[in-house]
Short mmCIF file of N, CA, C and O in Angstrom, two decimals:
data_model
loop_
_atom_site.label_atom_id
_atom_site.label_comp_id
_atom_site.label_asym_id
_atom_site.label_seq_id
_atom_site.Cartn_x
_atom_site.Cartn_y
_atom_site.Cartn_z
N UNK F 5 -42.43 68.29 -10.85
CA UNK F 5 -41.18 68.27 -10.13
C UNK F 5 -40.49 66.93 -10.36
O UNK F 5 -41.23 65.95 -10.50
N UNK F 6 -39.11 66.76 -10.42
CA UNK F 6 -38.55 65.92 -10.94
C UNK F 6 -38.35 64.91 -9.76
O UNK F 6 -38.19 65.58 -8.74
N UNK F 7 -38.31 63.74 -9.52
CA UNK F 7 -38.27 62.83 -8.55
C UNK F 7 -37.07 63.34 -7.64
O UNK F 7 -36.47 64.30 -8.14
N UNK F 8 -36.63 62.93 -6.52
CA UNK F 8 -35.36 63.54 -5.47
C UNK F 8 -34.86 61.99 -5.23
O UNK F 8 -35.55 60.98 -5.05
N UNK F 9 -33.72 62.11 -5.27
CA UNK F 9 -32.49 60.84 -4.94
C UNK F 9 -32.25 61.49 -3.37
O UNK F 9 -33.01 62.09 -2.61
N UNK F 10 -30.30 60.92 -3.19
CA UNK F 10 -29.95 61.09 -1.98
C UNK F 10 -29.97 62.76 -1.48
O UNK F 10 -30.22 63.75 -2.17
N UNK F 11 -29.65 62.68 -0.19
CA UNK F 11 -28.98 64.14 0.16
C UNK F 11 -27.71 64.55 -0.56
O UNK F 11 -27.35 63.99 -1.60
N UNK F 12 -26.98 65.65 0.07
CA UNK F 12 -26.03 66.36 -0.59
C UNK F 12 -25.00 65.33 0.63
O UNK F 12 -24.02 64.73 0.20
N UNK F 13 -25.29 65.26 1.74
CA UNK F 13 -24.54 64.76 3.11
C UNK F 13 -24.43 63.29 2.52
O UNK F 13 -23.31 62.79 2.49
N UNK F 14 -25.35 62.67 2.12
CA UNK F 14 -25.49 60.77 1.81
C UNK F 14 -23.98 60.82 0.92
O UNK F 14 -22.87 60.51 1.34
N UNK F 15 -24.36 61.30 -0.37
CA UNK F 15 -23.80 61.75 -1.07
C UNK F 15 -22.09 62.14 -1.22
O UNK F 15 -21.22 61.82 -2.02
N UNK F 16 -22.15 63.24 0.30
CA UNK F 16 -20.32 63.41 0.56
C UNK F 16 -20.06 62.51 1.61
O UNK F 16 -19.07 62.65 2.33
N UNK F 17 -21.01 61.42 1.78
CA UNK F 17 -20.32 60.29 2.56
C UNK F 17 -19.78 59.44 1.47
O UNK F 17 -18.81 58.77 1.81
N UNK F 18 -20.18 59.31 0.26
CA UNK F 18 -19.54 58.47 -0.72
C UNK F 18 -18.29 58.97 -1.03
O UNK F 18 -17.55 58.16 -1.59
N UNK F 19 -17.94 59.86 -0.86
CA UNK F 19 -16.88 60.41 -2.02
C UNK F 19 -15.13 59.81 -1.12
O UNK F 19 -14.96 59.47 0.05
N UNK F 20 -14.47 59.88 -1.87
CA UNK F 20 -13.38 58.99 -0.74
C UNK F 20 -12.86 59.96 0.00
O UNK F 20 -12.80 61.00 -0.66
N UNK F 21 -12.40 60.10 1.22
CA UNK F 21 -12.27 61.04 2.44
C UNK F 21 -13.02 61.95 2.75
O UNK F 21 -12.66 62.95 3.36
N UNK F 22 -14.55 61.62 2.22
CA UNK F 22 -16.02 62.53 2.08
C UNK F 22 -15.48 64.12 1.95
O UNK F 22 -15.94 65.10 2.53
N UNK F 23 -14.61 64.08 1.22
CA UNK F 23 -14.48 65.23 -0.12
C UNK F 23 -14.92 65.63 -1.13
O UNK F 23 -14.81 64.59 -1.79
N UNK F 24 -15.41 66.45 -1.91
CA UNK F 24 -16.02 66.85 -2.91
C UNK F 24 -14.74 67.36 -3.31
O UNK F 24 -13.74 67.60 -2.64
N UNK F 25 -15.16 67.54 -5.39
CA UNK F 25 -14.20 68.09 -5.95
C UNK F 25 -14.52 70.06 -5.69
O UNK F 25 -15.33 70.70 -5.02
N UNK F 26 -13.42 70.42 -6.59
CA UNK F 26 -14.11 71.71 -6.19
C UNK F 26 -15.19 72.23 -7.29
O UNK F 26 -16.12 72.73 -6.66
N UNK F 27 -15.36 72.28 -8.31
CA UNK F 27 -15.89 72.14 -9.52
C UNK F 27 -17.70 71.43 -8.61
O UNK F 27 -18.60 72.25 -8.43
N UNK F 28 -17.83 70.45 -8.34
CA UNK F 28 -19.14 70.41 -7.58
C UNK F 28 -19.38 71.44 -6.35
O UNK F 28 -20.46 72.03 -6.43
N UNK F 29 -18.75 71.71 -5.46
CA UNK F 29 -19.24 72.77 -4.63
C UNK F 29 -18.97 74.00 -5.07
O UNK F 29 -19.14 74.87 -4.21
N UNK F 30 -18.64 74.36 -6.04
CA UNK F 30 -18.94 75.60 -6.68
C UNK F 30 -20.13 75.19 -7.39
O UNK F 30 -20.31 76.11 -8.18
N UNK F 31 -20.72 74.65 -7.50
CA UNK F 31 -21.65 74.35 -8.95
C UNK F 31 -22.92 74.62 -7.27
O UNK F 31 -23.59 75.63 -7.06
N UNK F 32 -22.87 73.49 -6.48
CA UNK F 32 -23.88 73.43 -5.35
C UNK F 32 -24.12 74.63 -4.82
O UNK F 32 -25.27 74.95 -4.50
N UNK F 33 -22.89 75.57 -4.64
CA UNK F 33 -23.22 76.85 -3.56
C UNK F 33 -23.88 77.63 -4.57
O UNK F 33 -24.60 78.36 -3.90
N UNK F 34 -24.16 78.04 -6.32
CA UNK F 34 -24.49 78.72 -7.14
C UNK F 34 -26.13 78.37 -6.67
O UNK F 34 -27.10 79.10 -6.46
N UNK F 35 -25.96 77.13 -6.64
CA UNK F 35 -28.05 76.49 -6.69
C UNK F 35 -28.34 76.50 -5.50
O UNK F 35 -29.54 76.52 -5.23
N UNK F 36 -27.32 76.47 -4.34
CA UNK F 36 -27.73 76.53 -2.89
C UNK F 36 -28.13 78.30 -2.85
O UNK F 36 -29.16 78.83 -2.41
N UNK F 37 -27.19 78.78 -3.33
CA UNK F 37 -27.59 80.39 -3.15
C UNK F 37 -28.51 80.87 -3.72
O UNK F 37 -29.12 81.72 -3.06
N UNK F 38 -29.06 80.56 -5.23
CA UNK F 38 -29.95 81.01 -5.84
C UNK F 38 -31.22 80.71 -5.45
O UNK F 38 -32.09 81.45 -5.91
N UNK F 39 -31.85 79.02 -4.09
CA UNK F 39 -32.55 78.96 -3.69
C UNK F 39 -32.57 79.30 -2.51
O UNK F 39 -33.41 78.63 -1.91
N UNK F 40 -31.86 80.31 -1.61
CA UNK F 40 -32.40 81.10 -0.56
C UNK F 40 -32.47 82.60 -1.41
O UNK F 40 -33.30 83.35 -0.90
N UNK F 41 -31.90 83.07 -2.36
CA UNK F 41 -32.27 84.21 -2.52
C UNK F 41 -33.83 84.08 -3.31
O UNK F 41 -34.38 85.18 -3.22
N UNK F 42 -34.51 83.30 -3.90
CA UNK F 42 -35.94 82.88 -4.13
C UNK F 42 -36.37 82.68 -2.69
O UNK F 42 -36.97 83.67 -2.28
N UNK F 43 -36.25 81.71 -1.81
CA UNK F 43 -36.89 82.05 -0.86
C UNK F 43 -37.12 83.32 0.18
O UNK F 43 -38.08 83.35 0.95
N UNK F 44 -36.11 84.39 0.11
CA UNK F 44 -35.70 85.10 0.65
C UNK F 44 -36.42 86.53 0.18
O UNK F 44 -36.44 87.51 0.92
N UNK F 45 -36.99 86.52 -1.10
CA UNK F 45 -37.69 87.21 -2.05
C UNK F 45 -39.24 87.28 -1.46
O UNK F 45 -40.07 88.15 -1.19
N UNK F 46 -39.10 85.67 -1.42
CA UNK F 46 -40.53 84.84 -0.65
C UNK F 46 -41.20 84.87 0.53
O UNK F 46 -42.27 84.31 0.79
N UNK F 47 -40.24 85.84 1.53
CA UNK F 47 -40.02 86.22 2.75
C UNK F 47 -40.47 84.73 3.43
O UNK F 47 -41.31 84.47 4.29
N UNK F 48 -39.55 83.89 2.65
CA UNK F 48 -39.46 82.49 3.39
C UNK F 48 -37.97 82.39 4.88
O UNK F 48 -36.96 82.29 4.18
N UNK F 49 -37.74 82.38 5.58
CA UNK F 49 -36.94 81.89 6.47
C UNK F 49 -36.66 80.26 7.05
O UNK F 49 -36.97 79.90 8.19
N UNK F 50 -36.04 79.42 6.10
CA UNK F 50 -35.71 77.94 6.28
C UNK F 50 -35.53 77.86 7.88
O UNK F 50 -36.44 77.35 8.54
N UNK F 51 -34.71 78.21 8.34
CA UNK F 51 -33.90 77.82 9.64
C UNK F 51 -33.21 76.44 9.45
O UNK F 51 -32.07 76.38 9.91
N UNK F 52 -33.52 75.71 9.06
CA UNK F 52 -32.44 73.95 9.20
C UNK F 52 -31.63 73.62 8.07
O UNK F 52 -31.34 72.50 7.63
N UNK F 53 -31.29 74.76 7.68
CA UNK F 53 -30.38 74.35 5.94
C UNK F 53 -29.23 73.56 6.38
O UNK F 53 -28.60 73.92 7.37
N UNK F 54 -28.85 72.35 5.59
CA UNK F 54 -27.51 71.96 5.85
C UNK F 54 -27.90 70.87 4.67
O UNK F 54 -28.91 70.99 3.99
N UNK F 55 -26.95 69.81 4.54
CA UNK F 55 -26.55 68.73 3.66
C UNK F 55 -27.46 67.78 3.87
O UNK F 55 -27.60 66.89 3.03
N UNK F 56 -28.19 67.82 4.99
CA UNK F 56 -29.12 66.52 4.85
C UNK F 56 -30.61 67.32 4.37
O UNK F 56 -31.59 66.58 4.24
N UNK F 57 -30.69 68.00 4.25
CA UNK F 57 -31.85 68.83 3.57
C UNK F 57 -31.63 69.44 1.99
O UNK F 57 -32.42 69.76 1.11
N UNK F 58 -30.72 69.43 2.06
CA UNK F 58 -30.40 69.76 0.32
C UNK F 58 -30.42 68.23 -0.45
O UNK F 58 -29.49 67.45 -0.23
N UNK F 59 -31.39 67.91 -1.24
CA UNK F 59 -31.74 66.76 -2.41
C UNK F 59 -30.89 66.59 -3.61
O UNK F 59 -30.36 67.61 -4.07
N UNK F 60 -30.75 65.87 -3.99
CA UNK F 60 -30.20 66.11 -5.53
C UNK F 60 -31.21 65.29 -6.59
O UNK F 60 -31.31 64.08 -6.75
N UNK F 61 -31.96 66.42 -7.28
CA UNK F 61 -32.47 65.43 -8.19
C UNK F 61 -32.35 64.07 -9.22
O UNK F 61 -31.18 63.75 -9.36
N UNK F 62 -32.99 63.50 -9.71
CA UNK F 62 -32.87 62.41 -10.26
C UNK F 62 -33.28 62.87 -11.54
O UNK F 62 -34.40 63.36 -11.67
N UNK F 63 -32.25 62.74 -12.81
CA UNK F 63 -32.47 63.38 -14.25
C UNK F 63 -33.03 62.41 -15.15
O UNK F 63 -33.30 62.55 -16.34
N UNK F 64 -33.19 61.22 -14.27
CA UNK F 64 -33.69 59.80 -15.36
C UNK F 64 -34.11 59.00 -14.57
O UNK F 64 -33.50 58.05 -14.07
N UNK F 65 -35.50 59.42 -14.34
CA UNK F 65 -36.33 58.57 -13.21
C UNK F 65 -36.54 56.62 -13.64
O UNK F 65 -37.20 55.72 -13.10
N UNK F 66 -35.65 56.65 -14.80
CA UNK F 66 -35.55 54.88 -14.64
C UNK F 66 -35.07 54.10 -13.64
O UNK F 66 -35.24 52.91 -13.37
N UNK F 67 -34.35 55.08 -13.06
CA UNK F 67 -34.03 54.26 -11.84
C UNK F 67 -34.65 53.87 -10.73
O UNK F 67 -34.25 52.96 -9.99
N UNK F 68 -35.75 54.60 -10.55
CA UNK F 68 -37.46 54.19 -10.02
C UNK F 68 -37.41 52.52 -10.60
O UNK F 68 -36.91 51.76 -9.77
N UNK F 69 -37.64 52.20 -11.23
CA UNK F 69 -38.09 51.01 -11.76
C UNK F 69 -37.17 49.67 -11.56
O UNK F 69 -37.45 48.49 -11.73
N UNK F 70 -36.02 50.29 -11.16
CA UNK F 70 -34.46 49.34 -10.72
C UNK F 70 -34.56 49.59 -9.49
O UNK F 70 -33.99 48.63 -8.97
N UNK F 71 -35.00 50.43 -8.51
CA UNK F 71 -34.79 50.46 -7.21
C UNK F 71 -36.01 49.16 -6.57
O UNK F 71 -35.73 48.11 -6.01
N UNK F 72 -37.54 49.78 -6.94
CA UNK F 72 -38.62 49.02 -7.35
C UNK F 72 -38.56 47.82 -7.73
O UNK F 72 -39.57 47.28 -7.27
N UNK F 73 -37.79 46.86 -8.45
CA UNK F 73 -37.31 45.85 -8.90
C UNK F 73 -36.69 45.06 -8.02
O UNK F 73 -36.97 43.88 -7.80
N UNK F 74 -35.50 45.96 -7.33
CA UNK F 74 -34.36 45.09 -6.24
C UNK F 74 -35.12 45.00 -4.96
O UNK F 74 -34.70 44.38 -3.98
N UNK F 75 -36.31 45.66 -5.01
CA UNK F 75 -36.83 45.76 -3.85
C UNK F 75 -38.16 44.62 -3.53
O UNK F 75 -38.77 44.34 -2.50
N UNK F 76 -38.25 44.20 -4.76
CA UNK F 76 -39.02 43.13 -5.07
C UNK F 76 -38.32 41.87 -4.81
O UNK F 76 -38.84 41.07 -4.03
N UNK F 77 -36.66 41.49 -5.66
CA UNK F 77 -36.03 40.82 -5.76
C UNK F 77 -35.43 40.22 -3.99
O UNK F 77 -35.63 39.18 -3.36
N UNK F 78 -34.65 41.45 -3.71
CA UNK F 78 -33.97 41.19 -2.05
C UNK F 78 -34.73 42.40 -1.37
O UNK F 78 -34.39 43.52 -1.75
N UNK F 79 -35.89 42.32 -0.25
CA UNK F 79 -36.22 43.79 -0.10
C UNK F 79 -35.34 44.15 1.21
O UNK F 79 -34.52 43.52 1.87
N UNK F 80 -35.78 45.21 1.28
CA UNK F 80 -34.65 46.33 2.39
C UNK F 80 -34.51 45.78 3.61
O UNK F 80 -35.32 44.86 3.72
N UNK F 81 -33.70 45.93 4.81
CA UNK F 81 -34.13 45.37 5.92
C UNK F 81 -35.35 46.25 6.87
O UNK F 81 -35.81 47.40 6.83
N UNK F 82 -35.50 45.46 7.44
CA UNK F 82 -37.11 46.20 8.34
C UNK F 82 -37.30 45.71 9.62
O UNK F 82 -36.80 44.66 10.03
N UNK F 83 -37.87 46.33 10.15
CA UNK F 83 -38.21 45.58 11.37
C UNK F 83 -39.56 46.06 11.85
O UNK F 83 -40.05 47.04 11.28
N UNK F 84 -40.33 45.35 13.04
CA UNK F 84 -41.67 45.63 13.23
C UNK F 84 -41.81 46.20 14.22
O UNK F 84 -41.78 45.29 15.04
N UNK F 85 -41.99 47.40 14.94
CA UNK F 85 -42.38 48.12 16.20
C UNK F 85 -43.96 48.30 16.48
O UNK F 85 -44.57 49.24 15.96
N UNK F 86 -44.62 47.32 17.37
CA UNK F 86 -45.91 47.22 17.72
C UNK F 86 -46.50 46.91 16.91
O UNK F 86 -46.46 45.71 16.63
N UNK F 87 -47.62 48.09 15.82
CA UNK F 87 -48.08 48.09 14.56
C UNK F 87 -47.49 48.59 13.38
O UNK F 87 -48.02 48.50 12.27
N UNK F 88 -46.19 49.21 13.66
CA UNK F 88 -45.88 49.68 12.54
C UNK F 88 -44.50 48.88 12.16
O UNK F 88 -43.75 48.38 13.00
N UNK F 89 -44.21 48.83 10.17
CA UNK F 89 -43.34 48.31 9.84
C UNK F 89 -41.88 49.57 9.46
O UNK F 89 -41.88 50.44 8.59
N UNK F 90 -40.88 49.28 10.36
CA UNK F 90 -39.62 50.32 9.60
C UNK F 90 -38.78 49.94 8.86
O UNK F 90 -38.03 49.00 9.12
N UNK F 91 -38.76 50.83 7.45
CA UNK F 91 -37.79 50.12 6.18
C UNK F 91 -36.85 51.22 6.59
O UNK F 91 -36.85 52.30 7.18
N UNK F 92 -35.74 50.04 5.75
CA UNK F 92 -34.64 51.06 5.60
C UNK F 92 -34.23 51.27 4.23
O UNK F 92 -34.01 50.35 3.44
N UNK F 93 -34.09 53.01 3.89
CA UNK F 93 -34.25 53.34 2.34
C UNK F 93 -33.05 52.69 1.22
O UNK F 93 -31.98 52.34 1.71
N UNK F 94 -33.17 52.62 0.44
CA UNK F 94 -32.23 52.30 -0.60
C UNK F 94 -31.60 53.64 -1.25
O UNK F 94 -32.26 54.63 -1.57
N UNK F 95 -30.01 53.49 -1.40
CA UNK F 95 -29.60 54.61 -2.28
C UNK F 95 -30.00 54.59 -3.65
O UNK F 95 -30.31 53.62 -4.34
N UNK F 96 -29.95 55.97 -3.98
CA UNK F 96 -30.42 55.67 -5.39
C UNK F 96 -29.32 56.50 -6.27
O UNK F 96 -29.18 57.72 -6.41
N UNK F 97 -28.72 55.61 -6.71
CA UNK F 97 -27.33 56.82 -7.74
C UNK F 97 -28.02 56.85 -8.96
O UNK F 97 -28.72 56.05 -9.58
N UNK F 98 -27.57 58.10 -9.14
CA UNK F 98 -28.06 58.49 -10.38
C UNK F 98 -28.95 59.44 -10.58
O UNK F 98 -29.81 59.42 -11.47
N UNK F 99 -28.71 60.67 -9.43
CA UNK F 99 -29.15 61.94 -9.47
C UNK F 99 -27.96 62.57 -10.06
O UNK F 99 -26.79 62.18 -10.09
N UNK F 100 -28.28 63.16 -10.32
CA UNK F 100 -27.55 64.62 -11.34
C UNK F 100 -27.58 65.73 -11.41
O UNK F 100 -26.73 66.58 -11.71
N UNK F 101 -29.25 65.79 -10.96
CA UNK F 101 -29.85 67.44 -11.45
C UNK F 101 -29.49 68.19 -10.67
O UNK F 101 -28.58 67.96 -9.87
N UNK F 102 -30.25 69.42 -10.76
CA UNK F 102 -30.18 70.31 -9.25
C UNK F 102 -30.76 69.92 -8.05
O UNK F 102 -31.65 69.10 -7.81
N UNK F 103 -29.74 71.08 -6.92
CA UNK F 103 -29.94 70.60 -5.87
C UNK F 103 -31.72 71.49 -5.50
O UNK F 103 -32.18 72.37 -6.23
N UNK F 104 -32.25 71.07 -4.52
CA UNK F 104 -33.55 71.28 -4.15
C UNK F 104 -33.52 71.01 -2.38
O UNK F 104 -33.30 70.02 -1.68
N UNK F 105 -33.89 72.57 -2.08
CA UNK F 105 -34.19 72.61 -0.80
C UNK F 105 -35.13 71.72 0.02
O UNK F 105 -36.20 71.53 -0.56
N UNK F 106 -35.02 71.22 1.05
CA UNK F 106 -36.29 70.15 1.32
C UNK F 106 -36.15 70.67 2.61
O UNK F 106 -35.36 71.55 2.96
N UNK F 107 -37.54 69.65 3.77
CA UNK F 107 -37.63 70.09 4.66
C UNK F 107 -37.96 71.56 5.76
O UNK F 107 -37.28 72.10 6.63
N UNK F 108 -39.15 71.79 5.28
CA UNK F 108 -39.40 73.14 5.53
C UNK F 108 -40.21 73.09 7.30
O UNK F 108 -40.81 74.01 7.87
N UNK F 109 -40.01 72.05 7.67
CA UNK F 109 -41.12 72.21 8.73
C UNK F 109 -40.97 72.99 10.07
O UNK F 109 -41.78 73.15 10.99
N UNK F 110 -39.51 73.50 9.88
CA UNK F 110 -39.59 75.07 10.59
C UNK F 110 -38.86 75.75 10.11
O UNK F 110 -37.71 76.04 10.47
N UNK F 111 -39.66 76.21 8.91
CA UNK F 111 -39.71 77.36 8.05
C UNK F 111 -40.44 78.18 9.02
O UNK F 111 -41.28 77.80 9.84
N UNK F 112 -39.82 79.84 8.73
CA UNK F 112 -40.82 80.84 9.11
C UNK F 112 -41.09 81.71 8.13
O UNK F 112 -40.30 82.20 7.32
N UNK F 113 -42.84 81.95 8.29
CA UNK F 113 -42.85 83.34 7.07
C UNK F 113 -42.77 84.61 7.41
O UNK F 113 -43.54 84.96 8.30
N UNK F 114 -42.16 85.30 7.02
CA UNK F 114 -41.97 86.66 7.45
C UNK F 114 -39.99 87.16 6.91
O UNK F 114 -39.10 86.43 6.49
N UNK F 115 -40.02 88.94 7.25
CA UNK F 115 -38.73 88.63 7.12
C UNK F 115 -37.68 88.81 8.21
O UNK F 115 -36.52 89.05 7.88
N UNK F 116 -38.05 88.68 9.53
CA UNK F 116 -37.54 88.24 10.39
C UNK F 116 -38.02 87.11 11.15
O UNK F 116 -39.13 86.67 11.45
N UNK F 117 -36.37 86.68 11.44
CA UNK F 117 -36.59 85.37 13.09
C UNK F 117 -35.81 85.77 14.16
O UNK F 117 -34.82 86.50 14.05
N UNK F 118 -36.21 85.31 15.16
CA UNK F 118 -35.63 85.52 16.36
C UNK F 118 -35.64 83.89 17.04
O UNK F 118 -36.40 83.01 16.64
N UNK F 119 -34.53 83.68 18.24
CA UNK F 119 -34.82 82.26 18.87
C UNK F 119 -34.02 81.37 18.52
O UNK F 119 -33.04 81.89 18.01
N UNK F 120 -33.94 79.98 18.55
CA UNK F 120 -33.18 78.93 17.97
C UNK F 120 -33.59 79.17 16.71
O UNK F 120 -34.54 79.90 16.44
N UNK F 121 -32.59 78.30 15.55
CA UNK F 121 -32.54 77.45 14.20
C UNK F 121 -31.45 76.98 13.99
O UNK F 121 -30.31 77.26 14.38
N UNK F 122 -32.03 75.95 13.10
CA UNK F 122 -31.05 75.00 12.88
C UNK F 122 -30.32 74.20 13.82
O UNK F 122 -29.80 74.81 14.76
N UNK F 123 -30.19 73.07 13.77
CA UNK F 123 -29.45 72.61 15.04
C UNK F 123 -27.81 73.10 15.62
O UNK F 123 -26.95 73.53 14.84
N UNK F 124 -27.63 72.97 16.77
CA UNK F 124 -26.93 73.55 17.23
C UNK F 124 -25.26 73.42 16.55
O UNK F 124 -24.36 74.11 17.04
N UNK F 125 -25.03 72.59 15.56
CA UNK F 125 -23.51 72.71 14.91
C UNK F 125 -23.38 73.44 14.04
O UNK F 125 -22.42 74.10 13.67
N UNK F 126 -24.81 73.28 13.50
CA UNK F 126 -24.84 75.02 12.20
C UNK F 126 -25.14 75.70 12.57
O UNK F 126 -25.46 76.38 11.59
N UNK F 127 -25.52 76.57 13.86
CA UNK F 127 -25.92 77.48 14.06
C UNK F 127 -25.40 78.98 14.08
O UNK F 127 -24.51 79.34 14.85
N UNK F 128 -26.04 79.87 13.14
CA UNK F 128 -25.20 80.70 12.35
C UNK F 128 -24.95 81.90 13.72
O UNK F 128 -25.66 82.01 14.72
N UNK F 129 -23.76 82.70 13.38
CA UNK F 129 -23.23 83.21 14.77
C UNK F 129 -24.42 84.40 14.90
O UNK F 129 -24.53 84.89 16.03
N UNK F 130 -25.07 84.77 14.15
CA UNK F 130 -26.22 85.75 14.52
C UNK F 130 -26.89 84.69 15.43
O UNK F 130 -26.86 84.94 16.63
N UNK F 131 -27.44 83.63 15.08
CA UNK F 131 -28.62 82.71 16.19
C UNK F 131 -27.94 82.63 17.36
O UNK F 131 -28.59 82.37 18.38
N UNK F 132 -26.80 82.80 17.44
CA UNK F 132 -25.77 82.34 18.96
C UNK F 132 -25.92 83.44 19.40
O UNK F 132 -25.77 83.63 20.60
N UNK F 133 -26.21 84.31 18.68
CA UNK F 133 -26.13 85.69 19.52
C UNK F 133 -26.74 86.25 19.59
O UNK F 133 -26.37 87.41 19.44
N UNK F 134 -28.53 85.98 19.95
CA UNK F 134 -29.65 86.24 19.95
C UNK F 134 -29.97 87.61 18.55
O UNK F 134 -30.66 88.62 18.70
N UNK F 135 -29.59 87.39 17.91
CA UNK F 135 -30.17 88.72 16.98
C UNK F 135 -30.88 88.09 15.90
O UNK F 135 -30.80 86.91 15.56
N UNK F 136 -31.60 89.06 15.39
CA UNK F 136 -32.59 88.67 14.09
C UNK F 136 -32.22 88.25 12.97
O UNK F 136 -33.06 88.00 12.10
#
């Protein structure tokens, strides 16, 4: 599997008036769609799909070695809570590839759900309206 850069969301925070052209979200909804209809095959049920769960791969993992580098050079800011240390991540431009579903940790298997998903701003009007 090919290394994963930013989200799709990190990502349309860069763009100026966090717009996409249209030419990329046609290109995203083709690979966004083609990976729920594989999961969907899979009798996988995501529940949390949105922009901060969609990845964009990295097509030239050299940039591993420049992120790795600056991080050596100036590292990230951090701070210390009790025993543990919290970094804060570095962007990494220079994904390209396809997008890749992430975040499965309430995934359901089967081919129905019932109940909450997804948090409540995506929540698709079937989940608002208790149906399967």
């Amino acid at each position: 599997m090919a290394p994963l850069g930013m989200s799709l969301k990190t990502f349309q925070e860069m763009q100026n008036d966090g717009v996409f052209p249209r030419e990329l979200v046609a290109g995203s909804l083709d690979q966004v769609l083609l990976g729920l209809n594989l999961l969907h095959e899979a009798s996988v049920i995501h529940t949390d799909l949105h922009a901060d769960n969609l990845l964009i791969s990295l097509v030239d993992d050299s940039i591993l070695a420049k992120v790795e580098q600056n991080e050596i050079d100036t590292p990230s800011p951090r701070k210390q809570i009790d025993d543990r240390i919290l970094y804060v991540s570095q962007y990494m431009l220079g994904g390209s590839g396809a997008l890749v579903i992430s975040d499965f940790g309430q995934a359901h298997i089967g081919t129905e759900h019932r109940g909450n998903a997804m948090p409540l701003p995506y929540r698709a009007p079937e989940v608002i309206l208790g149906m399967p």
